[in-house]
Coordinates of C-alpha atoms and ligand atoms in Angstrom, one line a residue:
X1 CA -33.3 -26.4 -11.0
X2 CA -33.3 -28.9 -8.2
X3 CA -29.8 -30.2 -7.4
X4 CA -29.2 -33.9 -8.1
X5 CA -28.2 -35.3 -4.7
X6 CA -25.6 -37.6 -6.4
X7 CA -23.8 -34.4 -7.6
X8 CA -23.4 -33.1 -4.1
X9 CA -20.5 -34.0 -1.7
X10 CA -20.8 -33.3 2.0
X11 CA -18.1 -32.2 4.3
X12 CA -18.0 -30.1 7.5
X13 CA -16.5 -26.7 8.0
X14 CA -16.0 -25.6 11.6
X15 CA -18.5 -28.4 12.5
X16 CA -21.2 -27.3 10.1
X17 CA -22.3 -29.7 7.4
X18 CA -21.8 -28.2 3.9
X19 CA -23.1 -29.7 0.6
X20 CA -21.4 -28.5 -2.6
X21 CA -20.9 -29.8 -6.1
X22 CA -17.7 -31.8 -6.7
X23 CA -14.8 -29.6 -7.7
X24 CA -15.8 -26.8 -5.3
X25 CA -12.8 -25.3 -3.5
X26 CA -12.8 -25.2 0.3
X27 CA -12.7 -21.4 0.0
X28 CA -15.9 -21.4 -2.0
X29 CA -17.5 -24.0 0.2
X30 CA -16.8 -21.9 3.3
X31 CA -18.2 -18.8 1.7
X32 CA -21.5 -20.5 1.1
X33 CA -22.0 -20.7 4.9
X34 CA -20.5 -17.2 5.5
X35 CA -17.1 -18.4 6.8
X36 CA -14.3 -16.0 5.9
X37 CA -10.8 -17.4 5.1
X38 CA -8.0 -14.8 4.5
X39 CA -6.4 -14.8 1.1
X40 CA -3.7 -12.7 -0.6
X41 CA -2.7 -14.4 -3.9
X42 CA -6.2 -15.5 -4.8
X43 CA -8.5 -13.7 -7.2
X44 CA -11.8 -15.0 -8.5
X45 CA -11.6 -15.9 -12.1
X46 CA -7.9 -16.7 -12.1
X47 CA -6.4 -20.1 -11.6
X48 CA -5.3 -20.4 -7.9
X49 CA -1.6 -20.7 -7.3
X50 CA -1.6 -21.2 -3.5
X51 CA 1.6 -19.2 -3.5
X52 CA 1.1 -17.1 -0.3
X53 CA -0.2 -19.9 2.0
X54 CA -2.2 -17.5 4.1
X55 CA -5.4 -19.5 3.4
X56 CA -4.1 -22.7 4.9
X57 CA -6.8 -24.6 6.8
X58 CA -6.8 -27.9 8.5
X59 CA -8.5 -31.1 7.4
X60 CA -8.9 -32.8 10.7
X61 CA -9.9 -36.1 9.1
X62 CA -6.6 -36.4 7.3
X63 CA -4.6 -34.4 9.9
X64 CA -3.1 -32.1 7.2
X65 CA -3.0 -28.4 6.3
X66 CA -4.3 -27.6 2.9
X67 CA -4.6 -24.3 0.9
X68 CA -8.3 -23.4 0.9
X69 CA -8.0 -21.5 -2.4
X70 CA -6.8 -24.5 -4.4
X71 CA -7.9 -27.7 -2.4
X72 CA -11.2 -29.2 -3.4
X73 CA -13.8 -30.0 -0.8
X74 CA -14.2 -33.8 -0.5
X75 CA -16.7 -36.0 1.1
X76 CA -15.9 -36.7 4.7
X77 CA -13.5 -33.8 5.1
X78 CA -13.6 -32.1 8.5
X79 CA -12.2 -28.6 7.9
X80 CA -11.2 -26.2 10.6
X81 CA -10.6 -22.7 9.3
X82 CA -9.3 -21.0 12.5
X83 CA -7.7 -22.2 15.7
X84 CA -4.5 -21.5 17.6
X85 CA -2.4 -23.9 15.4
X86 CA -3.7 -22.3 12.2
X87 CA -3.1 -18.8 13.5
X88 CA 0.5 -19.9 14.4
X89 CA 1.1 -21.2 10.9
X90 CA -0.3 -18.1 9.2
X91 CA 1.7 -15.9 11.5
X92 CA 4.8 -17.8 10.7
X93 CA 4.0 -17.6 6.9
X94 CA 3.6 -13.8 7.2
X95 CA 6.7 -13.4 9.2
X96 CA 8.7 -15.2 6.6
X97 CA 7.3 -12.9 3.9
X98 CA 8.5 -10.0 5.9
X99 CA 12.0 -11.4 6.2
X100 CA 12.8 -10.0 2.8
X101 CA 10.2 -7.3 2.6
X102 CA 11.6 -3.7 2.3
X103 CA 9.6 -0.6 2.6
X104 CA 8.0 1.9 5.0
X105 CA 4.3 1.7 5.6
X106 CA 4.4 5.2 7.0
X107 CA 6.8 8.0 6.1
X108 CA 9.2 9.4 8.8
X109 CA 7.4 12.8 8.7
X110 CA 4.1 11.2 9.5
X111 CA 5.5 9.2 12.4
X112 CA 7.0 12.4 13.8
X113 CA 3.8 14.5 13.4
X114 CA 2.1 15.0 16.7
X115 CA -1.2 15.7 15.0
X116 CA -0.9 12.4 13.0
X117 CA -1.4 14.2 9.6
X118 CA -0.9 11.9 6.7
X119 CA 1.6 14.4 5.3
X120 CA 2.8 12.4 2.2
X121 CA -0.8 11.8 1.1
X122 CA -1.7 15.5 1.5
X123 CA 1.4 16.4 -0.6
X124 CA 0.6 13.7 -3.2
X125 CA -2.8 15.2 -3.7
X126 CA -1.2 18.6 -4.1
X127 CA 1.2 17.3 -6.7
X128 CA -1.7 15.7 -8.4
X129 CA -3.3 19.2 -8.5
X130 CA -6.3 17.9 -6.5
X131 CA -6.4 20.5 -3.7
X132 CA -9.9 19.5 -2.6
X133 CA -8.7 16.0 -1.9
X134 CA -5.6 17.4 -0.1
X135 CA -7.9 19.3 2.2
X136 CA -9.8 16.1 2.9
X137 CA -6.7 14.1 3.6
X138 CA -5.4 16.8 5.9
X139 CA -8.5 17.2 8.0
X140 CA -9.5 13.5 8.0
X141 CA -6.0 12.3 9.2
X142 CA -5.6 15.1 11.7
X143 CA -9.0 14.2 13.2
X144 CA -9.9 17.9 13.5
X145 CA -10.9 20.8 11.4
X146 CA -8.8 23.2 13.5
X147 CA -5.4 24.5 12.3
X148 CA -3.3 21.4 13.0
X149 CA 0.1 23.2 12.9
X150 CA -0.7 26.0 15.3
X151 CA 1.1 24.7 18.3
X152 CA 3.7 22.2 17.2
X153 CA 7.5 22.8 16.6
X154 CA 7.8 21.2 13.2
X155 CA 9.0 17.8 14.4
X156 CA 7.9 16.5 11.0
X157 CA 10.6 18.7 9.3
X158 CA 13.3 17.4 11.6
X159 CA 12.4 13.8 10.5
X160 CA 11.9 14.6 6.8
X161 CA 14.0 12.3 4.7
X162 CA 14.7 15.0 2.1
X163 CA 16.8 16.7 4.8
X164 CA 19.5 14.1 4.2
X165 CA 19.9 15.4 0.7
X166 CA 19.6 19.2 0.8
X167 CA 16.9 20.6 3.1
X168 CA 13.7 19.1 4.6
X169 CA 10.4 20.0 3.0
X170 CA 8.7 23.1 4.3
X171 CA 5.9 20.9 5.6
X172 CA 4.5 23.4 8.0
X173 CA 4.0 26.0 5.3
X174 CA 2.5 23.4 3.0
X175 CA 0.0 22.1 5.6
X176 CA -1.0 25.6 6.6
X177 CA -1.5 26.4 2.9
X178 CA -3.8 23.5 2.4
X179 CA -5.7 24.2 5.7
X180 CA -6.2 27.9 4.9
X181 CA -7.3 27.0 1.4
X182 CA -9.8 24.5 2.8
X183 CA -11.3 27.1 5.2
X184 CA -11.4 29.9 2.6
X185 CA -12.9 27.7 -0.2
X186 CA -15.5 26.2 2.1
X187 CA -14.2 22.7 1.3
X188 CA -13.2 22.1 5.0
X189 CA -16.9 22.3 6.0
X190 CA -17.7 19.2 4.1
X191 CA -15.0 17.0 5.6
X192 CA -15.7 14.7 8.6
X193 CA -12.5 14.3 10.7
X194 CA -11.7 10.7 11.3
X195 CA -12.4 9.5 14.9
X196 CA -9.3 8.8 17.0
X197 CA -10.3 5.1 17.2
X198 CA -9.9 4.9 13.4
X199 CA -6.5 6.5 13.5
X200 CA -5.1 4.0 16.1
X201 CA -1.8 2.3 15.9
X202 CA -1.3 -0.3 13.2
X203 CA 1.4 -2.7 12.1
X204 CA 4.2 -0.7 10.6
X205 CA 6.9 -2.1 8.4
X206 CA 10.0 0.0 8.5
X207 CA 13.1 0.0 6.3
X208 CA 15.3 1.2 9.2
X209 CA 18.4 3.1 8.2
X210 CA 18.9 3.7 4.5
X211 CA 21.6 1.8 2.6
X212 CA 24.0 3.2 0.1
X213 CA 22.1 4.3 -3.0
X214 CA 18.6 4.1 -1.5
X215 CA 18.2 7.8 -1.1
X216 CA 18.9 8.1 -4.8
X217 CA 16.0 5.8 -5.5
X218 CA 13.7 8.2 -3.6
X219 CA 15.2 11.2 -5.3
X220 CA 14.5 9.9 -8.8
X221 CA 10.9 11.1 -8.6
X222 CA 11.3 14.4 -6.8
X223 CA 12.0 17.9 -8.1
X224 CA 15.7 18.7 -7.7
X225 CA 15.0 22.2 -6.6
X226 CA 16.2 23.5 -3.2
X227 CA 13.8 24.4 -0.4
X228 CA 11.4 27.2 -1.3
X229 CA 10.6 29.8 1.2
X230 CA 7.5 32.1 0.8
X231 CA 8.7 35.2 -1.2
X232 CA 6.3 37.5 0.6
X233 CA 5.8 38.0 4.3
X234 CA 6.1 34.6 6.0
X235 CA 2.7 35.2 7.6
X236 CA 1.1 35.3 4.2
X237 CA 2.5 31.9 3.3
X238 CA 3.0 30.3 -0.1
X239 CA 1.6 31.4 -3.4
X240 CA 0.0 28.7 -5.5
X241 CA 3.2 28.3 -7.5
X242 CA 5.5 28.2 -4.5
X243 CA 3.3 25.6 -2.8
X244 CA 3.2 23.4 -5.9
X245 CA 6.9 23.7 -6.4
X246 CA 7.7 22.9 -2.8
X247 CA 5.3 19.9 -2.8
X248 CA 7.0 18.4 -5.8
X249 CA 10.3 18.1 -3.8
X250 CA 8.6 15.4 -1.6
X251 CA 10.3 11.9 -1.9
X252 CA 7.0 10.1 -1.2
X253 CA 8.6 8.0 1.4
X254 CA 5.4 6.2 2.6
X255 CA 3.8 3.2 0.9
X256 CA 1.1 4.2 -1.5
X257 CA -1.0 1.2 -0.5
X258 CA -0.6 1.7 3.3
X259 CA -4.4 1.9 3.8
X260 CA -5.3 -1.1 1.5
X261 CA -2.3 -3.4 1.7
X262 CA -3.6 -6.9 2.5
X263 CA -0.2 -8.0 3.8
X264 CA -0.3 -5.2 6.3
X265 CA -3.9 -6.0 7.3
X266 CA -3.0 -9.6 7.9
X267 CA 0.1 -8.6 9.8
X268 CA -2.1 -6.5 12.0
X269 CA -4.6 -9.3 12.5
X270 CA -2.0 -12.0 13.3
X271 CA 0.2 -10.0 15.5
X272 CA 3.2 -10.3 13.2
X273 CA 6.7 -9.1 14.2
X274 CA 8.4 -7.6 11.2
X275 CA 11.9 -8.8 12.2
X276 CA 11.0 -12.2 13.5
X277 CA 13.3 -13.8 10.9
X278 CA 15.8 -11.0 9.8
X279 CA 17.9 -11.8 6.7
X280 CA 21.7 -11.7 7.0
X281 CA 21.6 -8.6 4.9
X282 CA 18.4 -6.9 3.8
X283 CA 17.8 -6.3 0.2
X284 CA 18.3 -2.8 -1.3
X285 CA 15.1 -0.9 -1.8
X286 CA 14.3 -0.1 -5.5
X287 CA 11.6 2.1 -7.0
X288 CA 11.0 1.7 -10.7
X289 CA 8.4 3.9 -12.4
X290 CA 7.2 4.6 -15.9
X291 CA 4.3 6.8 -16.9
X292 CA 2.5 6.8 -13.6
X293 CA 3.1 3.2 -12.7
X294 CA 5.3 2.6 -9.7
X295 CA 6.9 -0.8 -9.0
X296 CA 8.8 -1.5 -5.8
X297 CA 10.2 -5.0 -6.2
X298 CA 11.1 -5.4 -2.6
X299 CA 7.4 -5.3 -1.6
X300 CA 6.5 -8.0 -4.0
X301 CA 5.3 -11.3 -2.5
X302 CA 5.5 -13.2 -5.8
X303 CA 1.8 -14.0 -5.8
X304 CA 1.8 -14.0 -9.6
X305 CA -1.5 -12.2 -9.9
X306 CA -0.1 -9.5 -12.2
X307 CA 1.6 -12.1 -14.4
X308 CA -1.6 -14.1 -14.7
X309 CA -3.6 -10.9 -15.5
X310 CA -1.3 -9.8 -18.3
X311 CA -1.2 -13.3 -19.7
X312 CA -4.9 -13.8 -19.5
X313 CA -5.6 -10.4 -21.2
X314 CA -3.0 -11.2 -23.9
X315 CA -0.8 -8.2 -23.4
X316 CA 1.7 -8.0 -26.2
X317 CA 4.6 -7.7 -23.7
X318 CA 3.2 -8.5 -20.2
X319 CA 4.9 -9.3 -17.0
X320 CA 6.9 -12.4 -16.3
X321 CA 9.1 -14.2 -13.7
X322 CA 12.7 -13.4 -14.1
X323 CA 15.6 -15.3 -12.4
X324 CA 15.4 -18.5 -10.3
X325 CA 15.0 -19.7 -6.8
X326 CA 15.3 -17.0 -4.1
X327 CA 16.3 -14.5 -6.7
X328 CA 13.2 -14.8 -8.8
X329 CA 11.3 -11.5 -9.3
X330 CA 8.6 -10.1 -11.4
X331 CA 9.8 -8.1 -14.3
X332 CA 9.2 -6.9 -17.9
X333 CA 10.7 -9.2 -20.6
X334 CA 13.2 -7.8 -23.2
X335 CA 13.9 -4.8 -20.9
X336 CA 10.6 -3.3 -21.8
X337 CA 8.9 -0.6 -19.7
X338 CA 6.2 -1.1 -17.1
X339 CA 3.6 0.9 -19.1
X340 CA 4.3 -1.2 -22.2
X341 CA 4.0 -4.4 -20.2
X342 CA 0.6 -3.3 -18.8
X343 CA -0.7 -1.3 -21.7
X344 CA -4.3 -2.3 -21.2
X345 CA -4.2 -3.9 -17.8
X346 CA -2.4 -1.4 -15.5
X347 CA -5.5 -0.7 -13.4
X348 CA -6.4 -4.3 -13.1
X349 CA -2.8 -5.3 -12.1
X350 CA -2.5 -2.4 -9.6
X351 CA -5.9 -3.2 -8.1
X352 CA -5.1 -6.9 -7.8
X353 CA -1.6 -6.5 -6.3
X354 CA -2.1 -7.3 -2.6
X355 CA 0.8 -5.1 -1.4
X356 CA 2.3 -1.8 -2.3
X357 CA 4.6 -3.4 -4.9
X358 CA 2.5 -2.1 -7.8
X359 CA 0.8 1.2 -7.4
X360 CA 0.0 4.3 -9.3
X361 CA 2.2 7.3 -8.9
X362 CA 1.4 10.8 -10.0
X363 CA -0.9 10.6 -13.0
X364 CA -0.4 12.1 -16.4
X365 CA -1.1 15.8 -16.5
X366 CA -4.5 16.4 -14.9
X367 CA -6.6 19.5 -15.0
X368 CA -5.6 21.6 -12.1
X369 CA -8.2 22.3 -9.4
X370 CA -6.2 24.9 -7.7
X371 CA -7.0 27.7 -10.2
X372 CA -10.5 26.4 -10.5
X373 CA -10.9 26.9 -6.7
X374 CA -10.0 30.6 -7.1
X375 CA -7.0 32.7 -7.5
X376 CA -6.7 33.3 -3.8
X377 CA -3.0 34.0 -3.6
X378 CA -1.8 34.6 -7.1
Ligands
SF4_401 S1 3.5 -3.2 1.0 FE1 2.2 -3.3 2.8 S2 3.5 -4.0 4.5 FE2 4.8 -3.3 2.8 S3 5.3 -1.2 3.2 FE3 3.5 -1.2 1.9 S4 1.8 -1.1 3.4 FE4 3.6 -1.7 4.5
SF4_402 S1 10.3 13.7 1.7 FE1 8.0 13.9 1.9 S2 7.3 11.9 2.6 FE2 9.5 11.9 2.9 S3 9.7 12.5 5.0 FE3 9.8 14.4 3.8 S4 7.7 15.2 3.6 FE4 7.6 13.1 4.4
SF4_403 S1 3.9 -7.2 -8.1 FE1 2.1 -7.5 -6.8 S2 0.6 -8.7 -8.0 FE2 2.6 -8.9 -9.0 S3 3.5 -10.8 -8.1 FE3 4.3 -9.1 -6.9 S4 2.8 -8.9 -5.2 FE4 1.8 -10.2 -6.8

């Protein structure tokens, strides 16, 4: 249907004229001409809250900054979406978010690993009984299909956080177990190691030294068993059962959204310094989990997406804001559980959460691929 010219308002975005129907947001107007504006708290279909302010753009005609997700395009607006001033404002906004953000993007073991193996991810796949994906994670992150542990001196184990409690994980045995399984099963042949350019240095948020009680938060999820050594000749390595038991001792110290976190991606893009505005005292890290859903409140940026989703889908319990001012946080009303709050919307909430605040942990019992792949060592 031809558009009625009276229904169109015209503004400019980065110097380009744009005609859109009244009521169109600047974000949508920009997308019609292929201009990307970064967002975190915006999700199509939900009312914009302009909570995170990362989408601020400048209306040169009014000499003001406005949030592109919520502000409507108006006739005569001259919008600039990216320049040094805007980058500075976005960087400042992000650095403020990091002032009370607590978590490790990468686990200590991975930072210490010379081969760059994503150790917690490999172990997570083992605990999830998905050994094929463990093989993929190992070879992809190591960037090579060769035995990644053949020459190193287990620096990862010296750095392992579990060592502060009883004994570090036997990471070397675990990685070799997965690698050998990959070779013998043929799974390794189908994996493309990631190029070194894709494994380059990224922004890394770090908790620094643990505070009193934080180790216990990590220990909540892990097997209490002590370190398990291979019962047979060390050269033979772990049996299936030993490997699985040892893997379940892992504290999962990394962030489950490290590869997809939008906060981290923007921090990379805007050259953010994590401790540009350090708090007088950093908050204590917490990890709350229930039936496979993991909530780490100190990674929440209060974008409100999860609250809006549970409200919109009429969850019986849902999520809500609890507390006031700086102390406000997302929580479950009436001391309910996470899984009850997101009974039908867990996947949507986890998918929408722009950070690692909401994630999936180990799933409910899944069929085990280890035995399916063969009884190699049992
Ligand atoms: S939420 Fe994002 S920035 Fe924070 S620890 Fe996780 S990956 Fe890093
Ligand atoms: S407990 Fe697991 S994730 Fe944490 S440092 Fe040790 S092996 Fe890595
Ligand atoms: S938990 Fe995630 S989706 Fe919910 S408010 Fe916090 S950052 Fe946003």
